[in-house]
């Protein structure tokens, strides 16, 4: 481990176009959010940037295959990096994807977008949350950092126009207009299109570049709801597109697909796809049924590991943990690991979850605490203090090889894999593997 996860050189972002950041070859990066106790903390998340690149290539291959099958151009990929790159560290993922040729990046928040610009990212960055603050400085930051806002309200057009005048003089800022086709969250409804077009006509500082929508049921076994949303998108989009020349816009780009829609329904790919979870190596839905030409072979990018920090032998009848929720029914060997719900190990895994030690599964016993968790290693001979414990990902150990996937954690906790990844908290340092 020590030489694989060496602590230098630090991640350096590209400062000028054409210069290559220090991400070539076997370069190991500093944990991005090193705690003061960085050197001592045995609990960490290991992020494999080569797997992120692999997943991007796999997505590209799927888009190419679907495009050939339908005799149309392949969609672009704008990867979704909100919530700190689904817990993987947004700037490291962004830099990696940018070097690997991603077409654009998407985040939810203005501050997430600024973080990427501060890390040297030059790709288009779409701010999807649509909230830029109540005051002018948020909108000015949007313009100053050359970000692409998603808009869905005529007032936003007016306010962005005034920020553009203030910051840029007479240069226009491109925006993407979200249409609510059935998610019922953000986006203009069909009845509001007229007011929106009027706002674009009045405020020429703002240029409409693209139309987007978001799918509510792309993971469903059947595609009925997704087809219905696409039909609304088509109809409303046609109306706006016919008005585009009068707004001073060229051809409007269209995008609608998250990972599930992109991988399962080629008709949803349109001009751009917005994959999140697939970039991090998790399939958004069971592969079948699917209308796609090809199923990608994704590789999970995150592994979460800790260590055994204490061991004890219990006699029959002894109880452990908060609430004494577990009782030894046989002479037992219990190991304590240095990870708890404060790190993102879900408390609902108490007396339910499993971890890997020596390549074998050990059940979580007792109640998961904030910093520590107990596991039963009675059936795993020779477990010692400092042994590696895998909470998420693969372990090749002296007694075997096994994997705990985000899907498994999600099933056991009643969550979705998206939550399991974003739950890994900031006190778990991220280490990057880039081989
Ligand atoms: C989160 C998000 C995505 C990505 O979704 P995945 O299911 O992770 O691929 C795409 N578009 C929007 C608007 C989102 O909020």
GROMACS .gro file of C-alpha atoms and ligand atoms in nm:
model
  450
    1UNK     CA    1   0.000   0.000   0.000
    2UNK     CA    2   0.264   0.246   0.108
    3UNK     CA    3   0.429   0.287  -0.230
    4UNK     CA    4   0.105   0.254  -0.424
    5UNK     CA    5  -0.047   0.544  -0.237
    6UNK     CA    6   0.257   0.762  -0.200
    7UNK     CA    7   0.173   1.114  -0.094
    8UNK     CA    8   0.349   1.309  -0.364
    9UNK     CA    9   0.348   1.471  -0.606
   10UNK     CA   10   0.028   1.662  -0.540
   11UNK     CA   11  -0.246   1.684  -0.800
   12UNK     CA   12  -0.161   1.971  -1.029
   13UNK     CA   13  -0.418   2.099  -1.267
   14UNK     CA   14  -0.342   2.219  -1.615
   15UNK     CA   15  -0.272   2.590  -1.607
   16UNK     CA   16  -0.255   2.655  -1.980
   17UNK     CA   17  -0.429   2.488  -2.269
   18UNK     CA   18  -0.205   2.222  -2.416
   19UNK     CA   19   0.009   2.165  -2.110
   20UNK     CA   20  -0.037   1.829  -1.953
   21UNK     CA   21  -0.120   1.798  -1.583
   22UNK     CA   22   0.088   1.559  -1.382
   23UNK     CA   23  -0.141   1.267  -1.431
   24UNK     CA   24   0.067   1.052  -1.663
   25UNK     CA   25   0.211   0.717  -1.577
   26UNK     CA   26   0.217   0.584  -1.226
   27UNK     CA   27   0.164   0.906  -1.039
   28UNK     CA   28   0.004   0.904  -0.703
   29UNK     CA   29  -0.186   1.198  -0.576
   30UNK     CA   30  -0.220   1.352  -0.238
   31UNK     CA   31  -0.543   1.292  -0.051
   32UNK     CA   32  -0.746   1.590  -0.153
   33UNK     CA   33  -0.895   1.660   0.186
   34UNK     CA   34  -0.624   1.548   0.417
   35UNK     CA   35  -0.732   1.566   0.777
   36UNK     CA   36  -0.465   1.672   1.027
   37UNK     CA   37  -0.453   1.307   1.125
   38UNK     CA   38  -0.399   1.205   0.764
   39UNK     CA   39  -0.087   1.010   0.841
   40UNK     CA   40  -0.253   0.817   1.122
   41UNK     CA   41  -0.596   0.752   0.976
   42UNK     CA   42  -0.623   0.398   0.851
   43UNK     CA   43  -0.967   0.451   0.703
   44UNK     CA   44  -0.955   0.582   0.349
   45UNK     CA   45  -1.123   0.582   0.011
   46UNK     CA   46  -0.909   0.470  -0.281
   47UNK     CA   47  -1.016   0.613  -0.614
   48UNK     CA   48  -0.893   0.441  -0.928
   49UNK     CA   49  -0.866   0.708  -1.198
   50UNK     CA   50  -0.780   0.445  -1.460
   51UNK     CA   51  -1.122   0.293  -1.396
   52UNK     CA   52  -1.284   0.633  -1.447
   53UNK     CA   53  -1.107   0.661  -1.783
   54UNK     CA   54  -1.211   0.306  -1.869
   55UNK     CA   55  -1.575   0.385  -1.790
   56UNK     CA   56  -1.564   0.693  -2.012
   57UNK     CA   57  -1.424   0.480  -2.297
   58UNK     CA   58  -1.694   0.219  -2.243
   59UNK     CA   59  -1.968   0.482  -2.257
   60UNK     CA   60  -1.816   0.623  -2.574
   61UNK     CA   61  -1.809   0.275  -2.731
   62UNK     CA   62  -2.179   0.229  -2.646
   63UNK     CA   63  -2.271   0.566  -2.798
   64UNK     CA   64  -2.069   0.487  -3.110
   65UNK     CA   65  -2.232   0.147  -3.151
   66UNK     CA   66  -2.582   0.290  -3.107
   67UNK     CA   67  -2.502   0.570  -3.351
   68UNK     CA   68  -2.381   0.329  -3.619
   69UNK     CA   69  -2.690   0.112  -3.569
   70UNK     CA   70  -2.917   0.414  -3.616
   71UNK     CA   71  -2.704   0.580  -3.886
   72UNK     CA   72  -2.673   0.908  -3.696
   73UNK     CA   73  -2.387   1.094  -3.525
   74UNK     CA   74  -2.285   0.978  -3.177
   75UNK     CA   75  -2.386   1.187  -2.877
   76UNK     CA   76  -2.135   1.389  -2.677
   77UNK     CA   77  -2.059   1.301  -2.314
   78UNK     CA   78  -2.096   1.567  -2.045
   79UNK     CA   79  -2.009   1.383  -1.722
   80UNK     CA   80  -2.191   1.469  -1.400
   81UNK     CA   81  -1.964   1.564  -1.107
   82UNK     CA   82  -2.212   1.704  -0.855
   83UNK     CA   83  -2.179   1.626  -0.484
   84UNK     CA   84  -1.799   1.622  -0.508
   85UNK     CA   85  -1.799   1.384  -0.801
   86UNK     CA   86  -2.038   1.145  -0.624
   87UNK     CA   87  -1.793   1.141  -0.333
   88UNK     CA   88  -1.487   1.065  -0.547
   89UNK     CA   89  -1.339   1.417  -0.538
   90UNK     CA   90  -1.470   1.643  -0.813
   91UNK     CA   91  -1.148   1.816  -0.918
   92UNK     CA   92  -0.944   1.495  -0.957
   93UNK     CA   93  -1.226   1.331  -1.154
   94UNK     CA   94  -1.275   1.643  -1.368
   95UNK     CA   95  -0.906   1.671  -1.451
   96UNK     CA   96  -0.890   1.302  -1.537
   97UNK     CA   97  -1.197   1.315  -1.760
   98UNK     CA   98  -1.087   1.635  -1.929
   99UNK     CA   99  -0.755   1.476  -2.022
  100UNK     CA  100  -0.938   1.170  -2.147
  101UNK     CA  101  -1.138   1.387  -2.383
  102UNK     CA  102  -1.476   1.429  -2.217
  103UNK     CA  103  -1.689   1.689  -2.401
  104UNK     CA  104  -1.822   1.874  -2.099
  105UNK     CA  105  -1.897   1.853  -1.727
  106UNK     CA  106  -2.213   1.906  -1.524
  107UNK     CA  107  -2.256   2.002  -1.160
  108UNK     CA  108  -2.554   2.101  -0.950
  109UNK     CA  109  -2.425   2.409  -0.770
  110UNK     CA  110  -2.251   2.730  -0.864
  111UNK     CA  111  -1.989   2.666  -0.595
  112UNK     CA  112  -1.921   2.318  -0.736
  113UNK     CA  113  -1.859   2.475  -1.077
  114UNK     CA  114  -1.623   2.737  -0.934
  115UNK     CA  115  -1.429   2.462  -0.757
  116UNK     CA  116  -1.366   2.300  -1.098
  117UNK     CA  117  -1.254   2.627  -1.257
  118UNK     CA  118  -1.022   2.687  -0.960
  119UNK     CA  119  -0.872   2.343  -1.026
  120UNK     CA  120  -0.787   2.455  -1.380
  121UNK     CA  121  -1.073   2.285  -1.564
  122UNK     CA  122  -1.142   2.453  -1.899
  123UNK     CA  123  -1.418   2.233  -2.041
  124UNK     CA  124  -1.773   2.365  -2.060
  125UNK     CA  125  -1.931   2.338  -1.714
  126UNK     CA  126  -2.309   2.321  -1.695
  127UNK     CA  127  -2.464   2.432  -1.364
  128UNK     CA  128  -2.780   2.223  -1.348
  129UNK     CA  129  -2.927   2.322  -1.014
  130UNK     CA  130  -3.041   2.651  -1.158
  131UNK     CA  131  -2.987   2.838  -0.832
  132UNK     CA  132  -2.732   3.115  -0.844
  133UNK     CA  133  -2.813   3.293  -0.522
  134UNK     CA  134  -3.041   3.583  -0.445
  135UNK     CA  135  -2.783   3.852  -0.506
  136UNK     CA  136  -2.595   3.977  -0.804
  137UNK     CA  137  -2.255   3.843  -0.698
  138UNK     CA  138  -2.363   3.484  -0.763
  139UNK     CA  139  -2.466   3.569  -1.117
  140UNK     CA  140  -2.149   3.768  -1.173
  141UNK     CA  141  -1.943   3.471  -1.055
  142UNK     CA  142  -2.128   3.260  -1.310
  143UNK     CA  143  -2.030   3.497  -1.590
  144UNK     CA  144  -1.676   3.559  -1.465
  145UNK     CA  145  -1.600   3.186  -1.451
  146UNK     CA  146  -1.747   3.126  -1.794
  147UNK     CA  147  -2.000   2.875  -1.667
  148UNK     CA  148  -2.311   2.762  -1.849
  149UNK     CA  149  -2.625   2.808  -1.641
  150UNK     CA  150  -2.940   2.604  -1.671
  151UNK     CA  151  -3.241   2.839  -1.670
  152UNK     CA  152  -3.611   2.774  -1.633
  153UNK     CA  153  -3.759   3.107  -1.528
  154UNK     CA  154  -3.788   3.436  -1.726
  155UNK     CA  155  -3.660   3.630  -1.422
  156UNK     CA  156  -3.333   3.441  -1.443
  157UNK     CA  157  -3.283   3.564  -1.800
  158UNK     CA  158  -3.328   3.924  -1.695
  159UNK     CA  159  -3.092   3.890  -1.397
  160UNK     CA  160  -2.826   3.702  -1.594
  161UNK     CA  161  -2.847   3.965  -1.868
  162UNK     CA  162  -2.772   4.238  -1.619
  163UNK     CA  163  -2.474   4.042  -1.480
  164UNK     CA  164  -2.343   3.988  -1.835
  165UNK     CA  165  -2.366   4.363  -1.910
  166UNK     CA  166  -2.181   4.438  -1.588
  167UNK     CA  167  -1.902   4.181  -1.627
  168UNK     CA  168  -1.856   4.140  -2.000
  169UNK     CA  169  -1.985   4.441  -2.179
  170UNK     CA  170  -2.148   4.326  -2.499
  171UNK     CA  171  -2.038   3.961  -2.513
  172UNK     CA  172  -2.328   3.714  -2.482
  173UNK     CA  173  -2.351   3.422  -2.241
  174UNK     CA  174  -2.489   3.087  -2.359
  175UNK     CA  175  -2.749   2.912  -2.142
  176UNK     CA  176  -2.938   2.582  -2.150
  177UNK     CA  177  -3.314   2.595  -2.103
  178UNK     CA  178  -3.466   2.315  -1.897
  179UNK     CA  179  -3.810   2.188  -1.992
  180UNK     CA  180  -4.023   2.003  -1.739
  181UNK     CA  181  -4.146   1.701  -1.931
  182UNK     CA  182  -4.263   1.501  -1.633
  183UNK     CA  183  -4.005   1.515  -1.354
  184UNK     CA  184  -4.199   1.799  -1.192
  185UNK     CA  185  -3.889   1.947  -1.033
  186UNK     CA  186  -3.723   2.217  -1.242
  187UNK     CA  187  -3.793   2.336  -1.594
  188UNK     CA  188  -4.047   2.543  -1.782
  189UNK     CA  189  -4.386   2.386  -1.836
  190UNK     CA  190  -4.535   2.393  -2.181
  191UNK     CA  191  -4.765   2.685  -2.088
  192UNK     CA  192  -4.467   2.900  -1.985
  193UNK     CA  193  -4.275   2.871  -2.312
  194UNK     CA  194  -4.418   3.195  -2.454
  195UNK     CA  195  -4.300   3.402  -2.157
  196UNK     CA  196  -3.959   3.238  -2.174
  197UNK     CA  197  -3.917   3.313  -2.545
  198UNK     CA  198  -4.019   3.673  -2.482
  199UNK     CA  199  -3.750   3.703  -2.214
  200UNK     CA  200  -3.484   3.570  -2.454
  201UNK     CA  201  -3.603   3.819  -2.719
  202UNK     CA  202  -3.574   4.112  -2.479
  203UNK     CA  203  -3.241   4.017  -2.321
  204UNK     CA  204  -2.997   3.959  -2.606
  205UNK     CA  205  -2.703   3.932  -2.364
  206UNK     CA  206  -2.830   3.580  -2.297
  207UNK     CA  207  -2.808   3.333  -2.585
  208UNK     CA  208  -3.014   3.016  -2.586
  209UNK     CA  209  -2.776   2.732  -2.683
  210UNK     CA  210  -2.951   2.416  -2.574
  211UNK     CA  211  -3.270   2.254  -2.451
  212UNK     CA  212  -3.258   1.996  -2.175
  213UNK     CA  213  -3.490   1.783  -1.970
  214UNK     CA  214  -3.447   1.520  -1.700
  215UNK     CA  215  -3.592   1.168  -1.689
  216UNK     CA  216  -3.789   1.051  -1.387
  217UNK     CA  217  -3.814   0.677  -1.459
  218UNK     CA  218  -3.514   0.583  -1.673
  219UNK     CA  219  -3.431   0.288  -1.441
  220UNK     CA  220  -3.781   0.135  -1.476
  221UNK     CA  221  -3.823  -0.208  -1.638
  222UNK     CA  222  -4.040  -0.050  -1.908
  223UNK     CA  223  -3.978   0.268  -2.098
  224UNK     CA  224  -4.335   0.401  -2.113
  225UNK     CA  225  -4.276   0.704  -1.889
  226UNK     CA  226  -3.945   0.784  -2.058
  227UNK     CA  227  -4.100   0.765  -2.405
  228UNK     CA  228  -4.379   0.994  -2.287
  229UNK     CA  229  -4.125   1.246  -2.154
  230UNK     CA  230  -3.929   1.233  -2.479
  231UNK     CA  231  -4.249   1.301  -2.675
  232UNK     CA  232  -4.320   1.614  -2.469
  233UNK     CA  233  -3.958   1.722  -2.510
  234UNK     CA  234  -3.990   1.676  -2.886
  235UNK     CA  235  -4.312   1.877  -2.907
  236UNK     CA  236  -4.210   2.168  -2.682
  237UNK     CA  237  -3.859   2.161  -2.828
  238UNK     CA  238  -3.991   2.195  -3.184
  239UNK     CA  239  -4.181   2.507  -3.086
  240UNK     CA  240  -3.877   2.668  -2.928
  241UNK     CA  241  -3.647   2.556  -3.209
  242UNK     CA  242  -3.869   2.724  -3.469
  243UNK     CA  243  -3.832   3.049  -3.272
  244UNK     CA  244  -3.454   3.011  -3.231
  245UNK     CA  245  -3.346   3.217  -3.537
  246UNK     CA  246  -3.545   3.513  -3.406
  247UNK     CA  247  -3.348   3.483  -3.079
  248UNK     CA  248  -3.013   3.492  -3.252
  249UNK     CA  249  -2.944   3.127  -3.171
  250UNK     CA  250  -2.797   2.873  -3.405
  251UNK     CA  251  -2.919   2.513  -3.402
  252UNK     CA  252  -3.030   2.424  -3.049
  253UNK     CA  253  -2.850   2.129  -2.893
  254UNK     CA  254  -3.074   1.886  -2.702
  255UNK     CA  255  -3.001   1.662  -2.403
  256UNK     CA  256  -3.212   1.446  -2.175
  257UNK     CA  257  -3.033   1.128  -2.072
  258UNK     CA  258  -2.882   1.034  -1.736
  259UNK     CA  259  -2.681   0.708  -1.720
  260UNK     CA  260  -2.985   0.480  -1.726
  261UNK     CA  261  -3.157   0.653  -2.017
  262UNK     CA  262  -2.833   0.675  -2.214
  263UNK     CA  263  -2.739   0.310  -2.166
  264UNK     CA  264  -3.084   0.157  -2.202
  265UNK     CA  265  -3.268   0.373  -2.454
  266UNK     CA  266  -3.061   0.499  -2.750
  267UNK     CA  267  -3.350   0.725  -2.859
  268UNK     CA  268  -3.286   0.931  -2.544
  269UNK     CA  269  -2.920   1.000  -2.628
  270UNK     CA  270  -2.996   1.300  -2.855
  271UNK     CA  271  -2.694   1.535  -2.889
  272UNK     CA  272  -2.542   1.500  -2.541
  273UNK     CA  273  -2.573   1.249  -2.257
  274UNK     CA  274  -2.525   1.343  -1.891
  275UNK     CA  275  -2.395   1.028  -1.719
  276UNK     CA  276  -2.315   1.035  -1.349
  277UNK     CA  277  -2.324   0.698  -1.178
  278UNK     CA  278  -2.191   0.506  -1.483
  279UNK     CA  279  -1.877   0.722  -1.489
  280UNK     CA  280  -1.804   0.596  -1.137
  281UNK     CA  281  -1.850   0.236  -1.249
  282UNK     CA  282  -2.194   0.148  -1.119
  283UNK     CA  283  -2.468   0.021  -1.350
  284UNK     CA  284  -2.774   0.240  -1.300
  285UNK     CA  285  -3.019  -0.043  -1.357
  286UNK     CA  286  -3.017  -0.413  -1.438
  287UNK     CA  287  -2.873  -0.448  -1.787
  288UNK     CA  288  -3.185  -0.603  -1.938
  289UNK     CA  289  -3.425  -0.518  -2.084
  290UNK     CA  290  -3.242  -0.273  -2.298
  291UNK     CA  291  -3.272  -0.128  -2.645
  292UNK     CA  292  -2.900  -0.059  -2.662
  293UNK     CA  293  -2.659  -0.219  -2.906
  294UNK     CA  294  -2.395  -0.284  -2.643
  295UNK     CA  295  -2.379  -0.324  -2.263
  296UNK     CA  296  -2.077  -0.149  -2.112
  297UNK     CA  297  -1.833  -0.328  -1.883
  298UNK     CA  298  -1.802  -0.074  -1.605
  299UNK     CA  299  -1.536  -0.081  -1.332
  300UNK     CA  300  -1.618   0.065  -0.988
  301UNK     CA  301  -1.384   0.355  -0.917
  302UNK     CA  302  -1.413   0.366  -0.538
  303UNK     CA  303  -1.286   0.128  -0.276
  304UNK     CA  304  -1.334   0.205   0.093
  305UNK     CA  305  -1.099   0.040   0.338
  306UNK     CA  306  -1.021   0.048   0.707
  307UNK     CA  307  -0.821  -0.166   0.950
  308UNK     CA  308  -0.865  -0.387   1.249
  309UNK     CA  309  -0.764  -0.171   1.546
  310UNK     CA  310  -0.854  -0.407   1.834
  311UNK     CA  311  -0.942  -0.772   1.895
  312UNK     CA  312  -1.111  -0.951   2.183
  313UNK     CA  313  -1.232  -1.296   2.275
  314UNK     CA  314  -1.585  -1.315   2.412
  315UNK     CA  315  -1.746  -1.590   2.618
  316UNK     CA  316  -2.096  -1.715   2.554
  317UNK     CA  317  -2.349  -1.461   2.682
  318UNK     CA  318  -2.129  -1.150   2.660
  319UNK     CA  319  -2.287  -0.854   2.483
  320UNK     CA  320  -2.132  -0.571   2.281
  321UNK     CA  321  -2.196  -0.221   2.151
  322UNK     CA  322  -2.458   0.049   2.215
  323UNK     CA  323  -2.781  -0.100   2.339
  324UNK     CA  324  -2.612  -0.440   2.371
  325UNK     CA  325  -2.789  -0.545   2.053
  326UNK     CA  326  -2.561  -0.846   1.996
  327UNK     CA  327  -2.487  -1.135   2.228
  328UNK     CA  328  -2.224  -1.405   2.180
  329UNK     CA  329  -2.399  -1.739   2.127
  330UNK     CA  330  -2.063  -1.920   2.108
  331UNK     CA  331  -1.710  -1.834   2.214
  332UNK     CA  332  -1.640  -1.549   1.969
  333UNK     CA  333  -1.354  -1.345   1.832
  334UNK     CA  334  -1.458  -0.986   1.775
  335UNK     CA  335  -1.254  -0.728   1.581
  336UNK     CA  336  -1.308  -0.353   1.606
  337UNK     CA  337  -1.261  -0.153   1.286
  338UNK     CA  338  -1.189   0.219   1.265
  339UNK     CA  339  -1.494   0.324   1.067
  340UNK     CA  340  -1.845   0.423   1.176
  341UNK     CA  341  -2.150   0.611   1.061
  342UNK     CA  342  -1.958   0.939   1.091
  343UNK     CA  343  -1.749   0.813   0.801
  344UNK     CA  344  -2.046   0.697   0.598
  345UNK     CA  345  -2.077   0.336   0.716
  346UNK     CA  346  -2.453   0.319   0.735
  347UNK     CA  347  -2.590   0.258   1.084
  348UNK     CA  348  -2.864   0.041   0.938
  349UNK     CA  349  -2.591  -0.217   0.866
  350UNK     CA  350  -2.584  -0.290   1.243
  351UNK     CA  351  -2.619  -0.669   1.286
  352UNK     CA  352  -2.682  -0.690   0.912
  353UNK     CA  353  -2.391  -0.584   0.694
  354UNK     CA  354  -2.069  -0.761   0.604
  355UNK     CA  355  -1.712  -0.650   0.540
  356UNK     CA  356  -1.413  -0.831   0.391
  357UNK     CA  357  -1.112  -0.947   0.594
  358UNK     CA  358  -0.839  -1.168   0.447
  359UNK     CA  359  -1.061  -1.198   0.138
  360UNK     CA  360  -1.353  -1.344   0.337
  361UNK     CA  361  -1.683  -1.202   0.458
  362UNK     CA  362  -1.718  -1.106   0.825
  363UNK     CA  363  -2.057  -0.999   0.964
  364UNK     CA  364  -2.101  -0.663   1.133
  365UNK     CA  365  -2.212  -0.733   1.490
  366UNK     CA  366  -2.370  -0.495   1.737
  367UNK     CA  367  -2.463  -0.136   1.665
  368UNK     CA  368  -2.246   0.066   1.427
  369UNK     CA  369  -2.106   0.361   1.627
  370UNK     CA  370  -1.995   0.699   1.495
  371UNK     CA  371  -1.626   0.613   1.469
  372UNK     CA  372  -1.602   0.238   1.522
  373UNK     CA  373  -1.773  -0.085   1.422
  374UNK     CA  374  -1.738  -0.442   1.547
  375UNK     CA  375  -1.718  -0.748   1.324
  376UNK     CA  376  -1.727  -1.119   1.404
  377UNK     CA  377  -1.406  -1.288   1.288
  378UNK     CA  378  -1.457  -1.616   1.474
  379UNK     CA  379  -1.467  -1.806   1.143
  380UNK     CA  380  -1.168  -1.631   0.989
  381UNK     CA  381  -0.849  -1.780   1.134
  382UNK     CA  382  -0.552  -1.561   1.210
  383UNK     CA  383  -0.707  -1.213   1.191
  384UNK     CA  384  -0.467  -0.963   1.350
  385UNK     CA  385  -0.460  -0.595   1.439
  386UNK     CA  386  -0.369  -0.387   1.127
  387UNK     CA  387  -0.536  -0.634   0.891
  388UNK     CA  388  -0.707  -0.452   0.607
  389UNK     CA  389  -1.087  -0.444   0.613
  390UNK     CA  390  -1.283  -0.364   0.297
  391UNK     CA  391  -1.618  -0.193   0.337
  392UNK     CA  392  -1.676  -0.126  -0.034
  393UNK     CA  393  -1.494  -0.285  -0.325
  394UNK     CA  394  -1.276  -0.585  -0.387
  395UNK     CA  395  -1.029  -0.757  -0.161
  396UNK     CA  396  -0.775  -1.014  -0.259
  397UNK     CA  397  -0.672  -1.172   0.070
  398UNK     CA  398  -0.482  -1.472   0.196
  399UNK     CA  399  -0.805  -1.674   0.225
  400UNK     CA  400  -0.977  -1.569  -0.096
  401UNK     CA  401  -1.109  -1.287  -0.312
  402UNK     CA  402  -1.447  -1.121  -0.276
  403UNK     CA  403  -1.622  -0.794  -0.356
  404UNK     CA  404  -1.879  -0.577  -0.184
  405UNK     CA  405  -2.051  -0.360  -0.442
  406UNK     CA  406  -2.239  -0.034  -0.399
  407UNK     CA  407  -2.545  -0.224  -0.523
  408UNK     CA  408  -2.511  -0.474  -0.237
  409UNK     CA  409  -2.475  -0.198   0.022
  410UNK     CA  410  -2.778  -0.024  -0.129
  411UNK     CA  411  -2.988  -0.340  -0.116
  412UNK     CA  412  -2.904  -0.404   0.249
  413UNK     CA  413  -2.957  -0.047   0.366
  414UNK     CA  414  -3.268   0.031   0.163
  415UNK     CA  415  -3.076   0.300  -0.022
  416UNK     CA  416  -2.962   0.345  -0.380
  417UNK     CA  417  -2.597   0.316  -0.492
  418UNK     CA  418  -2.589   0.695  -0.552
  419UNK     CA  419  -2.647   0.748  -0.178
  420UNK     CA  420  -2.392   0.486  -0.071
  421UNK     CA  421  -2.116   0.661  -0.269
  422UNK     CA  422  -2.203   1.017  -0.167
  423UNK     CA  423  -2.240   0.906   0.197
  424UNK     CA  424  -1.864   0.853   0.240
  425UNK     CA  425  -1.792   1.159   0.449
  426UNK     CA  426  -1.524   1.422   0.420
  427UNK     CA  427  -1.320   1.290   0.709
  428UNK     CA  428  -1.234   0.985   0.500
  429UNK     CA  429  -0.929   1.097   0.300
  430UNK     CA  430  -0.939   1.020  -0.071
  431UNK     CA  431  -0.628   0.862  -0.224
  432UNK     CA  432  -0.590   0.838  -0.599
  433UNK     CA  433  -0.450   0.552  -0.800
  434UNK     CA  434  -0.356   0.653  -1.149
  435UNK     CA  435  -0.170   0.356  -1.295
  436LIG     C1  436  -2.768   1.372  -1.126
  436LIG     C2  437  -2.813   1.408  -1.261
  436LIG     C3  438  -2.770   1.336  -1.374
  436LIG     C4  439  -2.686   1.211  -1.366
  436LIG     O1  440  -2.763   1.102  -1.320
  436LIG     P1  441  -2.705   0.951  -1.311
  436LIG     O2  442  -2.826   0.870  -1.285
  436LIG     O3  443  -2.610   0.950  -1.197
  436LIG     O4  444  -2.640   0.922  -1.440
  436LIG     C5  445  -2.809   1.384  -1.498
  436LIG     N1  446  -2.886   1.494  -1.510
  436LIG     C6  447  -2.931   1.564  -1.403
  436LIG     C7  448  -3.017   1.684  -1.423
  436LIG     C8  449  -2.897   1.522  -1.275
  436LIG     O5  450  -2.944   1.590  -1.169
   0.00000   0.00000   0.00000
